[in-house]
Short mmCIF file of C-alpha atoms and ligand atoms in Angstrom, two decimals:
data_model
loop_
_atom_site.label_atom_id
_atom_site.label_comp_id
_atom_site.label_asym_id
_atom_site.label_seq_id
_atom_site.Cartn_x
_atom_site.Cartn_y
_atom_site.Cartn_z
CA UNK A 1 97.19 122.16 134.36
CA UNK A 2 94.14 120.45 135.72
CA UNK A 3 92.04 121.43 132.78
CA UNK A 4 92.20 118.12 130.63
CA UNK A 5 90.77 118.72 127.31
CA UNK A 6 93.83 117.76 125.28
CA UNK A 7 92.75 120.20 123.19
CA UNK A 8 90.15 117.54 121.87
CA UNK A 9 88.69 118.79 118.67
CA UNK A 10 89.37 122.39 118.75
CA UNK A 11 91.13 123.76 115.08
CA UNK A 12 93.96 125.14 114.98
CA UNK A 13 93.81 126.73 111.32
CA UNK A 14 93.55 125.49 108.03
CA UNK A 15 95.71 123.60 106.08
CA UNK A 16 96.47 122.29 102.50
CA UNK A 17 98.33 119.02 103.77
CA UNK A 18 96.03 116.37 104.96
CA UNK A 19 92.81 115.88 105.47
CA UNK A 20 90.75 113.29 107.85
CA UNK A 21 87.38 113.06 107.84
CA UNK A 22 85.56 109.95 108.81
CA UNK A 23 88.17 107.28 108.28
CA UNK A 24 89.42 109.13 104.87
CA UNK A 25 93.00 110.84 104.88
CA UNK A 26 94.63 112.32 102.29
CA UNK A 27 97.59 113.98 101.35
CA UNK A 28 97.06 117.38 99.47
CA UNK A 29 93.80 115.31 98.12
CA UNK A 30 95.13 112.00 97.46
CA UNK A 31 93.57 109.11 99.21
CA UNK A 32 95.96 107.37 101.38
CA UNK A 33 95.09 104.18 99.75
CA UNK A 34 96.10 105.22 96.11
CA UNK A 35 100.03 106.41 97.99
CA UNK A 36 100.14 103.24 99.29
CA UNK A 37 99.75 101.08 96.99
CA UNK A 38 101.60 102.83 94.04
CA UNK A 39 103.62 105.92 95.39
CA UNK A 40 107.30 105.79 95.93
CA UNK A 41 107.92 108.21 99.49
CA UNK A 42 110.63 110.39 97.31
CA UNK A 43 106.93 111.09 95.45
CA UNK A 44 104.82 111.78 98.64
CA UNK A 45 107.72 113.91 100.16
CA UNK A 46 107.67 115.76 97.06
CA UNK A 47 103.66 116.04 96.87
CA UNK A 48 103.65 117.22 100.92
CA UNK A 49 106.24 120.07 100.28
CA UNK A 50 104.89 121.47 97.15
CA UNK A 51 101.19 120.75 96.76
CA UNK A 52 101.66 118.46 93.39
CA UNK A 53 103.08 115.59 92.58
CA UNK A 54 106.33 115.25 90.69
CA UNK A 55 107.22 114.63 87.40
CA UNK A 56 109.87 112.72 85.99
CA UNK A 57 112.11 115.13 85.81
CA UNK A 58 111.13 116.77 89.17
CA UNK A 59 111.53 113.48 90.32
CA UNK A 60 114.95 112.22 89.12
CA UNK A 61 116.00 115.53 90.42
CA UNK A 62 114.72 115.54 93.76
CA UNK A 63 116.04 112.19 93.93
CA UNK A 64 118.92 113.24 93.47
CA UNK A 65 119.31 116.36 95.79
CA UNK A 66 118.23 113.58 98.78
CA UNK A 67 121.01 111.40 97.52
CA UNK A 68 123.56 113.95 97.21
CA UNK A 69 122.27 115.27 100.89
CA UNK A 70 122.38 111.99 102.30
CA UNK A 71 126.34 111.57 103.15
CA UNK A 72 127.35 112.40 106.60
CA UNK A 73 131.02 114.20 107.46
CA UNK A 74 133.27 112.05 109.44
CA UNK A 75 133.07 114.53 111.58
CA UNK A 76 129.61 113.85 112.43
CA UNK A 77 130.25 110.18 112.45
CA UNK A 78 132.54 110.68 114.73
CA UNK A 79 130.80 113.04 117.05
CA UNK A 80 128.44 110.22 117.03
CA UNK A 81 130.78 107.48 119.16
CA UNK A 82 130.98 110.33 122.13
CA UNK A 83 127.02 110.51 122.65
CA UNK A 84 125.73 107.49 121.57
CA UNK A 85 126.25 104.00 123.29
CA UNK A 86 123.40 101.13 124.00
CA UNK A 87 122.32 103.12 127.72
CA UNK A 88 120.93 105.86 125.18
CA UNK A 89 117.29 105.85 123.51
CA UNK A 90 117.87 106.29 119.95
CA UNK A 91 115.32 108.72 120.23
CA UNK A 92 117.21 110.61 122.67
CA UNK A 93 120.41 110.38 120.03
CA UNK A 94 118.55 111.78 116.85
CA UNK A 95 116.89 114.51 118.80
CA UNK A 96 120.47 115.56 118.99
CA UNK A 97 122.13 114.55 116.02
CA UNK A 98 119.12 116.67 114.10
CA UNK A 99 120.20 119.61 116.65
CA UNK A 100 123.53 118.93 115.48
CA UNK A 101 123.09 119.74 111.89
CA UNK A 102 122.57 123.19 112.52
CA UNK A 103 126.09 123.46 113.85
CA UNK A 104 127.51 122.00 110.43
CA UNK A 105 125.43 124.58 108.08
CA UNK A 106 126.95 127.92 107.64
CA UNK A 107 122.91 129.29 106.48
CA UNK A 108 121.51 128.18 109.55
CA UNK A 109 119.99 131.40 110.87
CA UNK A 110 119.28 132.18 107.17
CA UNK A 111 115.73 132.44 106.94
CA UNK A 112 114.81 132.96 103.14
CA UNK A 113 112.57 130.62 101.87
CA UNK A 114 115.21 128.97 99.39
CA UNK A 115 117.56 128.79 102.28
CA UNK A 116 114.65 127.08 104.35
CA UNK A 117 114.11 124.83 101.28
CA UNK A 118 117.84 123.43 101.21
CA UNK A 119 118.09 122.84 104.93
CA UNK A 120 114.50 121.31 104.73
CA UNK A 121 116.08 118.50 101.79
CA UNK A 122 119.04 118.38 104.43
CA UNK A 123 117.40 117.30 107.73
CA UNK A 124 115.04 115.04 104.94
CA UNK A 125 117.82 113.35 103.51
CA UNK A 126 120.26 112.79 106.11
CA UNK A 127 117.79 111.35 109.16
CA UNK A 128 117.87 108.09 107.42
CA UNK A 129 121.83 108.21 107.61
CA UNK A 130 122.12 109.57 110.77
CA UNK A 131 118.97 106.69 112.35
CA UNK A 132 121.25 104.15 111.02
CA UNK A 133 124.52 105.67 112.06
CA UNK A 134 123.02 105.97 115.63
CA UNK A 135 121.80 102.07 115.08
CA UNK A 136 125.52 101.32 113.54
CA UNK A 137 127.74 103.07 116.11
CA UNK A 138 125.69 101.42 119.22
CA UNK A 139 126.88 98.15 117.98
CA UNK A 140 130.25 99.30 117.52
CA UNK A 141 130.03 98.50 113.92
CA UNK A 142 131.25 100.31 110.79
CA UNK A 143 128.75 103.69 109.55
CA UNK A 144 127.83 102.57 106.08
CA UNK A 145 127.17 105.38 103.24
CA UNK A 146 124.19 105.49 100.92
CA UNK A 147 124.44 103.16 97.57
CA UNK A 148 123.67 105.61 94.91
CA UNK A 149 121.77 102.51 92.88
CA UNK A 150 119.25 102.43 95.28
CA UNK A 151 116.01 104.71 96.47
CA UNK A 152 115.51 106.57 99.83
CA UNK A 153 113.50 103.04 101.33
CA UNK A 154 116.10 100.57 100.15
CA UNK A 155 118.98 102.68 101.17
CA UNK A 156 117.48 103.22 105.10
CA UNK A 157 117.63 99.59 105.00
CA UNK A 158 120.74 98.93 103.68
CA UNK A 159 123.05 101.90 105.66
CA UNK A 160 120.86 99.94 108.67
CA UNK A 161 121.60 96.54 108.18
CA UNK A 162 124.82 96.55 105.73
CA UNK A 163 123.35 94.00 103.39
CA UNK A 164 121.12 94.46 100.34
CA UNK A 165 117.68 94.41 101.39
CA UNK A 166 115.14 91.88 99.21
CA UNK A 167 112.33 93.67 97.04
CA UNK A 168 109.66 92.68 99.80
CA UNK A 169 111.97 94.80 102.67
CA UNK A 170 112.03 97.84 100.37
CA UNK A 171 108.55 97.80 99.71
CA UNK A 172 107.31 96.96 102.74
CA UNK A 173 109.94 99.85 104.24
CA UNK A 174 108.48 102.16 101.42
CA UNK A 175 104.79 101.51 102.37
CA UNK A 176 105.34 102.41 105.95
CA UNK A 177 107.23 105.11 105.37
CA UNK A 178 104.58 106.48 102.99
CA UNK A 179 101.81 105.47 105.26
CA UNK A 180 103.14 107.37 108.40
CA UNK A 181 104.14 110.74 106.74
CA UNK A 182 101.38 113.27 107.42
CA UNK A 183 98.58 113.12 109.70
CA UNK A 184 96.67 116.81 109.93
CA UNK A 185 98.06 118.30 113.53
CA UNK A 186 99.16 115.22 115.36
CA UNK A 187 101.21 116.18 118.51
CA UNK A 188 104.27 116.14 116.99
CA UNK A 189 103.21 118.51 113.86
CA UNK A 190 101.53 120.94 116.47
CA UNK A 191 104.75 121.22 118.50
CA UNK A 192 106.97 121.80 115.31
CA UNK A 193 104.16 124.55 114.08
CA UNK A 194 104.51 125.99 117.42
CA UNK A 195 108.42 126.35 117.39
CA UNK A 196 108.31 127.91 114.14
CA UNK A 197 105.82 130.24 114.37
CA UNK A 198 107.80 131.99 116.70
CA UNK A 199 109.71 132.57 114.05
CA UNK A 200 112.79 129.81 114.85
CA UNK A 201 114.63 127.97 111.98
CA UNK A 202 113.58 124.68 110.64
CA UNK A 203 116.20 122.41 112.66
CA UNK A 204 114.95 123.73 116.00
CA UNK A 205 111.06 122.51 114.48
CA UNK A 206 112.18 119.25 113.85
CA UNK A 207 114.63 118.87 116.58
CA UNK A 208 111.35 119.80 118.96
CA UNK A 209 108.93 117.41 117.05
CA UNK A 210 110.83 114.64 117.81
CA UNK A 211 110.67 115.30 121.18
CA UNK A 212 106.97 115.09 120.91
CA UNK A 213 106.85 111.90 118.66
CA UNK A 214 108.97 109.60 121.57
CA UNK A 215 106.31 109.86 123.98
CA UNK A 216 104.65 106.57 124.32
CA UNK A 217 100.97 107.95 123.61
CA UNK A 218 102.48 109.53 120.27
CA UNK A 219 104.64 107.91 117.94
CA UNK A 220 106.70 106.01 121.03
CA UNK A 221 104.02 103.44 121.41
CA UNK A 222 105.06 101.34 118.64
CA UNK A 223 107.91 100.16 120.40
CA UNK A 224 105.79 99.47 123.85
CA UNK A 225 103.69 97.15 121.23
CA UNK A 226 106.67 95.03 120.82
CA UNK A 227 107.32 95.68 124.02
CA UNK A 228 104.03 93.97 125.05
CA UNK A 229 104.13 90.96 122.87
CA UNK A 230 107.50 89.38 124.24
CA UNK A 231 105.70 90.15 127.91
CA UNK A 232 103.10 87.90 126.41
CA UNK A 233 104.78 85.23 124.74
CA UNK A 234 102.25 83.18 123.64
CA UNK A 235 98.65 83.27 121.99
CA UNK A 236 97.25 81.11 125.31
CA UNK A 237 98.24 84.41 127.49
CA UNK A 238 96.89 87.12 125.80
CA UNK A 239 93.22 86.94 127.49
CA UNK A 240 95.00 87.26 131.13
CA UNK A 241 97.67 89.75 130.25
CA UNK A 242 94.90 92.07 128.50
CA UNK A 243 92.00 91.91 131.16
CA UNK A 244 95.02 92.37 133.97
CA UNK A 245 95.58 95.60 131.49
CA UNK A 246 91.52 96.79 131.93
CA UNK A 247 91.82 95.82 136.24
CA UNK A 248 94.88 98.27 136.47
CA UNK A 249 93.21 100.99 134.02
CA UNK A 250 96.12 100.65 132.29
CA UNK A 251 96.20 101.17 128.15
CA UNK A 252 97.10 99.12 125.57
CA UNK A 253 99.58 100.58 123.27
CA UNK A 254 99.00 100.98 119.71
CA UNK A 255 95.06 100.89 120.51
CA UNK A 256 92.76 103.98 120.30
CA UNK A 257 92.98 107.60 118.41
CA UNK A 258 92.06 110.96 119.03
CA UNK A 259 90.90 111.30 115.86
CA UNK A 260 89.75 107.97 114.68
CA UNK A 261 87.17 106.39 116.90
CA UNK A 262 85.45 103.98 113.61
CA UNK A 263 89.10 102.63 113.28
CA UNK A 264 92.75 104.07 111.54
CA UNK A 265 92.85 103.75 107.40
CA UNK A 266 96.76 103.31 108.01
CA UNK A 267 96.37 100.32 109.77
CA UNK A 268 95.25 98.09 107.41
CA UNK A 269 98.06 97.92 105.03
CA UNK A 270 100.39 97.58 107.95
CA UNK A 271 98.57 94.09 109.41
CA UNK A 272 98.64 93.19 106.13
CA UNK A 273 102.14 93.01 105.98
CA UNK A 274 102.51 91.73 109.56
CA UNK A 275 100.61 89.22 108.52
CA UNK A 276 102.83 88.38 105.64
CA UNK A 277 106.17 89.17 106.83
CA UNK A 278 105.85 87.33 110.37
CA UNK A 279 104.13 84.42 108.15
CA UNK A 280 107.86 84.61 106.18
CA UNK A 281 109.95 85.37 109.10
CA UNK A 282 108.46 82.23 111.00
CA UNK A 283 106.83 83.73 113.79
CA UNK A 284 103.14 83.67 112.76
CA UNK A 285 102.12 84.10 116.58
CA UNK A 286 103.14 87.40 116.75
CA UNK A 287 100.75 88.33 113.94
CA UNK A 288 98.04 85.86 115.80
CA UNK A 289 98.53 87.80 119.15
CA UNK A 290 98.15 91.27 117.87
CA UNK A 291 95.06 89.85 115.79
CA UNK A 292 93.67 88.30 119.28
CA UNK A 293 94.38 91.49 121.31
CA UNK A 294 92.75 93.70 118.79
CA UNK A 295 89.50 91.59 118.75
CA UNK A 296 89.49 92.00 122.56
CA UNK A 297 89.57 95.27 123.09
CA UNK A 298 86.93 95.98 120.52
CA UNK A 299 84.78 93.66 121.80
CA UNK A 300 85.31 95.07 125.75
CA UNK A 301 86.07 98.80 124.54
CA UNK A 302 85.06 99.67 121.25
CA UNK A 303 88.91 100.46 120.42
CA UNK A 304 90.18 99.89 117.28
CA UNK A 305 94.24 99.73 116.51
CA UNK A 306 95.95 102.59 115.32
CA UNK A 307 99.30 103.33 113.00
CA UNK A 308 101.81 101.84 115.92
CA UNK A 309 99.85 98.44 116.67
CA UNK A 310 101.08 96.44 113.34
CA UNK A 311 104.19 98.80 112.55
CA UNK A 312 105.73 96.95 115.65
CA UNK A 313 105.86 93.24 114.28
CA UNK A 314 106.32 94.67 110.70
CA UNK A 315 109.44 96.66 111.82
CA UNK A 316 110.53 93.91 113.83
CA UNK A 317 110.05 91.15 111.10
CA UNK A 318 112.29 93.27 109.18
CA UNK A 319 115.24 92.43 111.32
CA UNK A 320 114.49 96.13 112.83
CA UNK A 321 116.27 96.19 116.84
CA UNK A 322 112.90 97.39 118.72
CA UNK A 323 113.78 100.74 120.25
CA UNK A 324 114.30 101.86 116.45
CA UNK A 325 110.71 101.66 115.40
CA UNK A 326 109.85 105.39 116.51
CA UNK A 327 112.93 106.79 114.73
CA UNK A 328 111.89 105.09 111.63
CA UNK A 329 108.51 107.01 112.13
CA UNK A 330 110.77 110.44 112.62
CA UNK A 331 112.33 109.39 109.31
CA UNK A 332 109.07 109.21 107.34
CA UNK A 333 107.01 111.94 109.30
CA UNK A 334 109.80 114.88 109.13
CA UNK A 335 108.29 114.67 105.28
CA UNK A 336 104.92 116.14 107.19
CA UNK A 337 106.67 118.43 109.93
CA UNK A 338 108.81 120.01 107.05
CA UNK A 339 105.64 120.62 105.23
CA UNK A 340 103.56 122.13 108.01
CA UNK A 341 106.67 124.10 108.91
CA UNK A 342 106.65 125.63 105.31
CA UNK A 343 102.45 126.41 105.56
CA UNK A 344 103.53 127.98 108.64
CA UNK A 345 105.84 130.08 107.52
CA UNK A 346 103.39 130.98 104.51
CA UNK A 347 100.97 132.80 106.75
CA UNK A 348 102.47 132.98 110.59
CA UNK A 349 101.35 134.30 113.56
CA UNK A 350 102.98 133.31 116.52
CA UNK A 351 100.64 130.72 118.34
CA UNK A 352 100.13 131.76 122.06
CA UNK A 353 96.52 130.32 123.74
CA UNK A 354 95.66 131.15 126.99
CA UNK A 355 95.04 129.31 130.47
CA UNK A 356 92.18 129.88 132.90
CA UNK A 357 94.08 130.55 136.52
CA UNK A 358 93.22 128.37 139.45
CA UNK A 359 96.29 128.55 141.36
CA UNK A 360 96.43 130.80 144.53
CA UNK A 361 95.35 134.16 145.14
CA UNK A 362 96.23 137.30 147.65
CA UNK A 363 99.52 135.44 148.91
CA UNK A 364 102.10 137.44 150.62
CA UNK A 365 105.71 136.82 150.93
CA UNK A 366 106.92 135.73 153.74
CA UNK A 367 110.61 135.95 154.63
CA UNK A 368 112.73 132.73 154.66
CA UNK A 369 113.12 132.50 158.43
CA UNK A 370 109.20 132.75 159.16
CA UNK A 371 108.42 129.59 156.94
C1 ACO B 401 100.89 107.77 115.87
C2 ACO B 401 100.05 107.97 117.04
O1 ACO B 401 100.31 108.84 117.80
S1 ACO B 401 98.71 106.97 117.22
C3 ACO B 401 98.48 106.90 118.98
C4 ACO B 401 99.57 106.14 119.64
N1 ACO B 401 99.35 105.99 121.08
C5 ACO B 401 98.94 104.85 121.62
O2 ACO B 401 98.74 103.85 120.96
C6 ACO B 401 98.80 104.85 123.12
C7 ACO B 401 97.53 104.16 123.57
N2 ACO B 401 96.37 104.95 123.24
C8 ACO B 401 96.01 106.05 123.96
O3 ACO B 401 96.62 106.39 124.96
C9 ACO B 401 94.82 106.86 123.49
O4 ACO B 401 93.95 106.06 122.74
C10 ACO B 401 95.26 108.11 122.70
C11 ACO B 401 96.16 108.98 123.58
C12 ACO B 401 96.02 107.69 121.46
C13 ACO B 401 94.10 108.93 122.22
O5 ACO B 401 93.10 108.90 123.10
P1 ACO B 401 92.32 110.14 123.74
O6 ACO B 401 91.40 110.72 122.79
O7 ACO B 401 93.26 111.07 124.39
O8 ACO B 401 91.52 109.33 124.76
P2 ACO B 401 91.80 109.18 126.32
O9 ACO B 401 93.21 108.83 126.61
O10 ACO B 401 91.25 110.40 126.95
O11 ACO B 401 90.90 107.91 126.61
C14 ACO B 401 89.47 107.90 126.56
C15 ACO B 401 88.96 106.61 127.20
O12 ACO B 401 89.35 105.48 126.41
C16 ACO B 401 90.25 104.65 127.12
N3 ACO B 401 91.34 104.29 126.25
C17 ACO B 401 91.86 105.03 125.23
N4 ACO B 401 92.87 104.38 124.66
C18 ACO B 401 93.01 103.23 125.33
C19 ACO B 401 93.88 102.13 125.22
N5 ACO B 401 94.85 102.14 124.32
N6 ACO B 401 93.75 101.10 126.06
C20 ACO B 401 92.78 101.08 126.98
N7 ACO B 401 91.91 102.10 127.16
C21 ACO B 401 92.04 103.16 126.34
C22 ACO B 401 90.78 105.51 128.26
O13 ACO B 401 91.21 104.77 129.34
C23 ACO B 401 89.58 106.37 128.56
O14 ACO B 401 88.66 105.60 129.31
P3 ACO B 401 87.77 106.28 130.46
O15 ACO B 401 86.92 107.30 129.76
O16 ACO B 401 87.02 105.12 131.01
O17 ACO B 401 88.72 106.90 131.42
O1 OAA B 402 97.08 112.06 114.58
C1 OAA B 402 97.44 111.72 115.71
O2 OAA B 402 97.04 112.23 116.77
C2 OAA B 402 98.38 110.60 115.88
C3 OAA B 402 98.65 109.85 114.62
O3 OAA B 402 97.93 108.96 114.25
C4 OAA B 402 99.79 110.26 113.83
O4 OAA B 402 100.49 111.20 114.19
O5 OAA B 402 100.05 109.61 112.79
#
């Protein structure tokens, strides 16, 4: 395709899920900044898939059902050790573990609503597992199963790590995973709303959609952050290491949005904590570098960070092995690719644009020997 419009600004549809409009999202007409700071992602999962939020009861319950979903077979855990070892992306891995599931669910190709519903709380509650089975087996260490005393956030954590996480982990886990769970039709969403509407089952959207999210300009770029700030090392080398960045035309990761051009809402909360947890975790540079990057490229660009620029020393302050920062975003954003898989489903047509032809014309075929 020469044609490079990205498909800037065109709509798609409508939607009930989330909304941006300036530098305002919401979920189903909550302000991001009221999930944040008081919803529990159980809650926003909830809210995404059916348009309200929970109450207690719907809550304990749905709880519950993730919980009770969240075990994996030995069978799976041992399927695991054959594909996964440390030359694998764990992107790669959970793009085919999430394949996988299909294999181990009798209803696969059932395509009722409550059947889509149950394999929806399926993929939802077993990513987590399978992320940290993936992070587990790699290290040739022990799979560890969900505690049932503890939520979806603190769980992730501990099946991770193997240790009980402290109550600034979880909720600094639980904030990210709130703040990264929708966002309108990112590429990812598009790509999963595109699978189904042909009319394909839920584990083939999601499977596809994480395809979409490791690409470095998508949900991939967290880990090129991190990636970026050990290639600096130190505060003194950030001017040199950026303005070699604007010589080469090369980007900056975790800078810049399609949508957002007056700066991401998300990103707030998350240099917030980066500024906290790298404060705690003794590496306050790595807070001062992104802080000193940032002011940079405003000042020569006009770019503001997005979701992936602070998520990277967050993630990593949390003990979090770099290359599994955009499979904790797949954990917390399946919430928003089951959701737009259900609103597609609600009112499909299969999506099939068009392309203007400039290739060549009035060709002839010439027989092998003759070219
Ligand atoms: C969860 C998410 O997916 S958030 C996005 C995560 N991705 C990244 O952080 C990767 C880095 N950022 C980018 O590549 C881009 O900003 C995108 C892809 C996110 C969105 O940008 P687009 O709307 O497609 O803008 P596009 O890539 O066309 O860039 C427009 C101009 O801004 C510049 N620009 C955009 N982002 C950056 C950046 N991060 N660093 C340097 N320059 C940039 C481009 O070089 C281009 O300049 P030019 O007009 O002089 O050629
Ligand atoms: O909306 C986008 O294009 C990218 C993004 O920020 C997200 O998916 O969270």
């Amino acid at each position: 395709m020469t044609g490079n419009s990205g498909l800037e600004g065109v709509v798609i549809g409508e939607s009930r899920i989330s909304s941006i409009i300036g530098t305002q999202l919401t979920y189903c007409g909550y302000e991001i900044d009221d999930l944040a700071e008081n919803a529990e992602f159980e809650e926003v999962v909830f809210l995404l898939w059916h348009d309200h939020l929970p109450n207690k009861e719907e809550l304990k319950a749905f709880k519950q059902e993730l919980f009770d979903h969240a075990f994996l077979t030995d069978e799976a855990k041992g399927f695991y050790t054959t594909f996964v070892d440390k030359s694998v992306h764990p992107m790669s891995a959970l793009r085919t573990a999430v394949s996988l599931l299909a294999h181990t669910d009798a209803t696969a190709e059932d395509q009722s609503e409550e059947a889509t519903l149950r394999k929806a709380i399926r993929i939802q509650a077993k990513i987590p597992s399978i992320v940290a089975a993936i992070a587990r087996t790699r290290e040739g260490k022990e799979v560890i199963d969900p505690n049932p005393e503890y939520g979806y956030a603190k769980n992730f954590l501990y099946m991770m790590n193997g240790e009980e996480p402290t109550d600034v982990q979880v909720e600094a886990m639980n904030t990210a995973l709130v703040l990264h769970a929708d966002h309108e039709i990112n590429a990812s969403t598009f790509a999963a709303r595109v699978i189904v509407a042909t009319l394909s089952d839920v584990y083939s959207g999601v499977t596809g959609a994480i395809g979409a999210l490791k690409g470095p300009l998508h949900g991939g770029a967290n880990e090129q952050v991190m990636a970026m700030l050990e290639e600096i090392g130190s505060l003194e080398n950030v001017e040199s290491y950026i303005q070699k960045k604007f010589d080469n035309k090369e980007k900056v990761m975790g800078i810049g949005h399609r949508v957002y051009k007056e700066g991401d809402p998300r990103a707030k909360y998350l240099e917030d904590m980066a500024r906290r947890l790298t404060e705690e975790n003794g590496q306050p540079e790595l807070y001062e570098m992104s802080v000193k990057i940032a002011q940079i490229i405003e000042e020569e660009k006009g770019l503001l960070p997005n979701v992936d620029f602070f998520s990277a020393s967050v993630y990593h302050s949390l003990g979090i092995a770099h290359d599994l920062f955009t499979p904790i975003f797949a954990v917390s954003r399946t919430s928003g690719w089951i959701a737009h898989i259900f609103e597609q489903y609600e009112n499909n047509r299969l999506i099939r644009p068009r392309a203007e032809y400039n290739g060549h014309t009035n060709m002839k075929y010439e027989p092998i020997e003759n070219r």
